[in-house]
Coordinates of C-alpha atoms in Angstrom, one line a residue:
M1 CA 121.7 96.7 66.0
R2 CA 119.8 100.1 66.8
T3 CA 116.1 99.7 66.3
T4 CA 113.5 102.7 66.1
R5 CA 110.1 102.6 66.3
M6 CA 107.3 104.9 65.0
L7 CA 103.6 105.1 66.2
A8 CA 101.3 107.6 64.5
V9 CA 97.7 108.1 66.1
A10 CA 96.1 108.0 62.7
A11 CA 96.0 104.9 60.6
V12 CA 98.6 103.1 62.7
A13 CA 102.2 103.4 61.3
L14 CA 104.8 100.7 63.3
A15 CA 108.1 100.1 62.1
V16 CA 111.0 98.3 63.4
A17 CA 114.4 96.8 62.7
A18 CA 114.2 93.2 62.2
T19 CA 114.5 90.1 59.7
P20 CA 111.4 89.1 58.2
A21 CA 111.8 85.0 58.7
A22 CA 110.5 83.1 55.9
A23 CA 110.5 80.3 57.6
H24 CA 110.0 78.7 61.7
A25 CA 113.1 77.1 61.1
Q26 CA 115.0 80.5 61.4
A27 CA 113.4 81.4 64.5
S28 CA 115.3 80.8 67.7
T29 CA 112.0 80.6 69.8
A30 CA 108.5 79.2 69.2
P31 CA 106.5 81.5 66.9
V32 CA 104.0 84.0 68.6
A33 CA 100.5 84.0 67.3
Y34 CA 96.9 85.9 68.8
H35 CA 93.7 86.5 67.1
G36 CA 90.7 88.5 68.1
L37 CA 92.6 92.0 68.8
T38 CA 91.2 95.4 68.5
S39 CA 92.9 98.0 67.2
A40 CA 94.2 99.2 70.2
Q41 CA 95.2 95.7 71.5
Q42 CA 97.4 95.1 68.1
T43 CA 99.1 98.5 68.7
Q44 CA 100.1 96.7 72.5
K45 CA 100.9 93.7 70.9
F46 CA 103.2 95.3 68.3
Q47 CA 105.0 96.9 71.2
E48 CA 105.5 93.9 73.3
L49 CA 106.5 91.8 70.4
S50 CA 109.0 94.2 68.7
G51 CA 110.4 94.8 71.6
K52 CA 111.3 91.6 72.3
G53 CA 112.6 90.9 68.9
Y54 CA 110.0 89.2 67.1
V55 CA 108.8 90.1 63.3
P56 CA 105.7 89.3 61.7
V57 CA 105.4 86.7 58.8
S58 CA 101.2 86.7 58.9
L59 CA 99.0 89.4 59.6
S60 CA 94.9 89.5 59.1
I61 CA 92.4 92.5 59.6
S62 CA 88.9 91.6 59.3
S63 CA 85.7 93.4 60.2
G64 CA 85.6 95.0 63.5
P65 CA 88.6 95.6 62.7
S66 CA 89.5 92.7 64.2
Y67 CA 93.3 91.3 63.9
A68 CA 95.3 88.1 63.4
G69 CA 98.5 87.3 63.6
V70 CA 102.0 85.0 63.6
W71 CA 105.6 86.5 64.7
V72 CA 108.8 84.6 64.4
K73 CA 111.8 85.8 66.7
S74 CA 114.9 86.8 64.3
S75 CA 116.6 90.0 63.6
G76 CA 118.2 91.8 60.1
A77 CA 116.6 93.5 57.6
A78 CA 114.5 96.5 58.5
W79 CA 110.9 96.0 58.2
A80 CA 107.8 98.3 58.5
M81 CA 104.3 97.3 59.7
F82 CA 101.1 99.8 59.1
Q83 CA 97.5 99.5 60.3
D84 CA 94.0 100.8 59.8
M85 CA 95.0 102.5 56.7
S86 CA 92.0 103.5 53.7
A87 CA 93.2 102.4 50.4
Q88 CA 94.5 105.7 49.5
G89 CA 96.6 105.9 52.9
Y90 CA 98.2 102.0 51.7
Q91 CA 98.7 103.7 48.2
Q92 CA 100.8 106.5 50.1
R93 CA 102.4 104.1 52.4
F94 CA 103.6 101.7 49.4
D95 CA 104.9 104.9 47.6
E96 CA 106.6 106.4 50.4
Y97 CA 108.3 103.0 51.5
S98 CA 109.2 101.8 47.8
V99 CA 111.2 104.7 47.1
K100 CA 113.6 103.9 50.8
G101 CA 113.7 100.3 49.2
Y102 CA 111.1 98.4 50.8
Q103 CA 108.6 95.7 49.1
P104 CA 104.9 94.7 50.8
T105 CA 105.6 91.2 52.1
V106 CA 101.7 91.1 53.3
V107 CA 99.0 92.9 53.3
T108 CA 95.6 92.6 54.2
A109 CA 92.2 94.3 54.1
T110 CA 88.5 94.4 55.1
G111 CA 85.5 96.4 54.6
S112 CA 84.1 97.8 51.0
G113 CA 84.4 101.0 49.3
D114 CA 85.9 104.0 51.1
A115 CA 85.3 102.6 54.2
A116 CA 87.6 99.7 53.7
R117 CA 90.3 99.6 56.1
F118 CA 94.1 97.9 55.1
A119 CA 97.4 96.6 57.3
A120 CA 100.9 95.5 55.7
V121 CA 103.7 94.8 56.8
F122 CA 107.0 96.3 54.1
V123 CA 110.3 94.7 54.3
K124 CA 113.7 96.4 53.0
K125 CA 114.8 94.3 50.5
S126 CA 115.8 93.8 46.7
G127 CA 114.2 92.1 43.6
N128 CA 111.3 92.3 41.5
F129 CA 108.0 91.9 42.8
I130 CA 104.3 93.2 41.9
A131 CA 101.5 94.6 44.5
R132 CA 98.1 95.3 43.0
H133 CA 95.1 96.2 45.3
N134 CA 91.3 97.1 44.6
M135 CA 91.3 94.1 42.1
T136 CA 88.4 92.5 40.4
I137 CA 88.4 88.5 40.1
E138 CA 89.4 89.1 36.4
Q139 CA 92.2 91.9 37.1
L140 CA 93.5 89.2 39.6
T141 CA 93.8 86.5 37.1
S142 CA 95.2 89.0 34.7
G143 CA 97.4 89.9 36.9
N144 CA 98.4 86.1 37.7
L145 CA 99.2 85.1 34.0
D146 CA 101.4 88.3 33.9
A147 CA 103.4 87.5 37.1
M148 CA 104.1 83.5 35.8
A149 CA 105.1 85.1 32.4
K150 CA 107.9 87.2 34.8
G151 CA 108.5 84.2 36.7
L152 CA 107.1 85.6 39.5
M153 CA 104.5 83.7 42.2
L154 CA 101.8 84.6 44.2
T155 CA 102.5 85.1 48.0
S156 CA 100.2 87.1 49.5
I157 CA 96.3 87.5 48.8
D158 CA 93.4 88.8 51.0
V159 CA 90.0 89.3 50.0
Y160 CA 87.5 92.0 50.6
G161 CA 84.4 94.3 49.5
T162 CA 80.9 92.2 49.4
A163 CA 80.2 88.6 48.8
G164 CA 78.6 89.6 45.7
A165 CA 81.2 92.1 44.4
P166 CA 84.7 90.7 46.3
T167 CA 87.5 92.9 45.8
Y168 CA 91.3 91.2 46.0
A169 CA 94.6 92.4 47.2
A170 CA 97.9 90.7 46.5
I171 CA 101.3 90.7 46.1
W172 CA 103.8 88.5 43.8
T173 CA 107.4 88.0 44.3
P174 CA 110.1 85.9 42.7
N175 CA 109.7 81.9 41.6
T176 CA 113.0 81.2 42.5
S177 CA 112.5 77.6 42.9
G178 CA 110.5 77.3 39.4
V179 CA 107.3 75.9 42.1
K180 CA 103.8 75.2 39.8
W181 CA 101.5 77.1 41.7
H182 CA 97.6 78.1 41.2
V183 CA 94.6 79.5 42.8
T184 CA 91.6 78.9 43.3
Y185 CA 88.3 81.4 43.9
D186 CA 85.6 81.7 45.8
L187 CA 85.1 78.3 46.6
S188 CA 81.9 77.6 49.7
S189 CA 83.7 74.9 51.9
A190 CA 82.3 71.6 50.2
D191 CA 83.9 73.1 47.1
H192 CA 87.2 73.8 49.0
S193 CA 87.1 70.2 50.6
A194 CA 87.0 68.9 47.0
A195 CA 89.5 71.0 46.2
F196 CA 91.8 70.1 48.3
K197 CA 91.5 66.4 48.1
L198 CA 92.2 66.8 44.5
R199 CA 95.2 69.2 44.5
L200 CA 96.8 66.9 47.5
S201 CA 96.4 63.9 45.0
N202 CA 98.2 66.4 42.4
G203 CA 101.0 66.8 44.7
Y204 CA 99.9 70.6 45.7
R205 CA 99.0 71.6 49.4
P206 CA 97.4 74.7 50.4
A207 CA 100.1 77.6 50.6
Y208 CA 98.0 80.4 51.6
V209 CA 94.1 80.7 52.6
A210 CA 92.0 83.8 52.6
V211 CA 88.2 83.3 54.1
D212 CA 86.2 85.8 51.2
P213 CA 83.4 88.2 52.4
G214 CA 80.3 86.0 52.4
G215 CA 82.8 82.8 54.1
T216 CA 84.5 81.0 51.0
Y217 CA 87.4 80.8 50.1
T218 CA 90.3 81.9 48.0
T219 CA 93.7 79.7 48.2
I220 CA 97.3 79.5 46.5
W221 CA 97.8 76.0 45.7
R222 CA 101.6 75.4 44.9
K223 CA 103.4 71.9 43.9
D224 CA 106.2 71.6 46.5
K225 CA 107.3 69.5 49.2
V226 CA 106.7 70.7 52.8
D227 CA 107.7 67.5 55.5
S228 CA 104.6 68.2 58.1
W229 CA 101.4 70.8 57.8
F230 CA 97.6 70.6 58.8
E231 CA 95.4 73.0 57.0
Y232 CA 92.0 73.6 58.9
T233 CA 89.0 76.5 57.3
G234 CA 85.6 77.2 59.1
M235 CA 87.0 77.7 62.2
S236 CA 85.1 80.0 64.6
S237 CA 87.5 82.2 66.9
S238 CA 86.7 79.6 69.4
G239 CA 87.5 76.9 67.4
Y240 CA 91.2 78.5 65.7
Q241 CA 92.3 78.2 69.4
S242 CA 91.0 74.5 70.3
R243 CA 93.3 73.9 66.9
F244 CA 96.0 76.1 67.9
N245 CA 96.2 74.4 71.6
E246 CA 95.9 70.9 70.0
L247 CA 98.3 71.2 67.5
K248 CA 100.9 73.0 69.7
T249 CA 101.1 69.9 72.0
K250 CA 102.7 68.0 68.8
G251 CA 105.1 70.8 67.8
Y252 CA 103.3 73.1 65.8
Y253 CA 102.3 76.8 65.0
P254 CA 100.5 78.6 62.4
A255 CA 102.7 79.8 59.5
Q256 CA 99.4 81.7 58.4
V257 CA 96.2 83.1 59.5
N258 CA 93.4 84.6 58.0
S259 CA 89.8 85.9 58.9
E260 CA 86.7 87.7 58.1
D261 CA 83.3 88.0 59.6
G262 CA 84.1 85.5 62.6
K263 CA 85.2 82.8 60.3
Y264 CA 88.8 81.7 60.4
A265 CA 91.4 79.5 57.8
A266 CA 95.2 78.8 59.2
I267 CA 97.9 76.4 58.0
W268 CA 100.2 75.1 60.6
T269 CA 103.8 73.8 60.0
K270 CA 106.6 72.5 62.1

């Protein structure tokens, strides 16, 4: 397969041919995860990993900006990654790539107002989807109801803005298996732990966790089955690394990682 890459200086644009593997079982080697990278280091990591046939399945931009990501090795459908974009820049990339048959699979943002910065992964694939950003919590709640009515589910979410005025970016994709799902917003660490225990007892699990400005959590919960997984929140950079090292020895790797203001949340699977 011929591989192409594009790298621009302003609002760094990265693109390569590959497959957006949805599960680690599809990967031929262990996933690669990193965190605390500058924009320049993120660009270097893209060049290194895309050159080895890896694709990003999780991406987070936080204040700094600082990047965290998870990549798996696979090949197939074309995909593109863009980083350090303004909200307008993200919209322009969305419009540009939508007409080419691409859909966003991950969108992440940090900061507020004109200073907000975005990063996103687009994949060339068919099917219905909804992607929106710069939403209030009321707009996100309405978006969830609209998506459910259309047979879609929330699969990517990030929270930016400020603690007093959080702003949301989200992607909804087909809920082909009819999985029950819902979202909790702006929960403190204690409230998130209580929600975790309650939802776990009702058969739900955290499928995506975002760290909000101010250190609260927004979580997508799904009532589906994953054989073995771990979720940890409230981690510092070193705490996340310690958990990574500990779980790696047991055969677990991050499936999703998110951070803001030096605080990390992540989900590990085998």
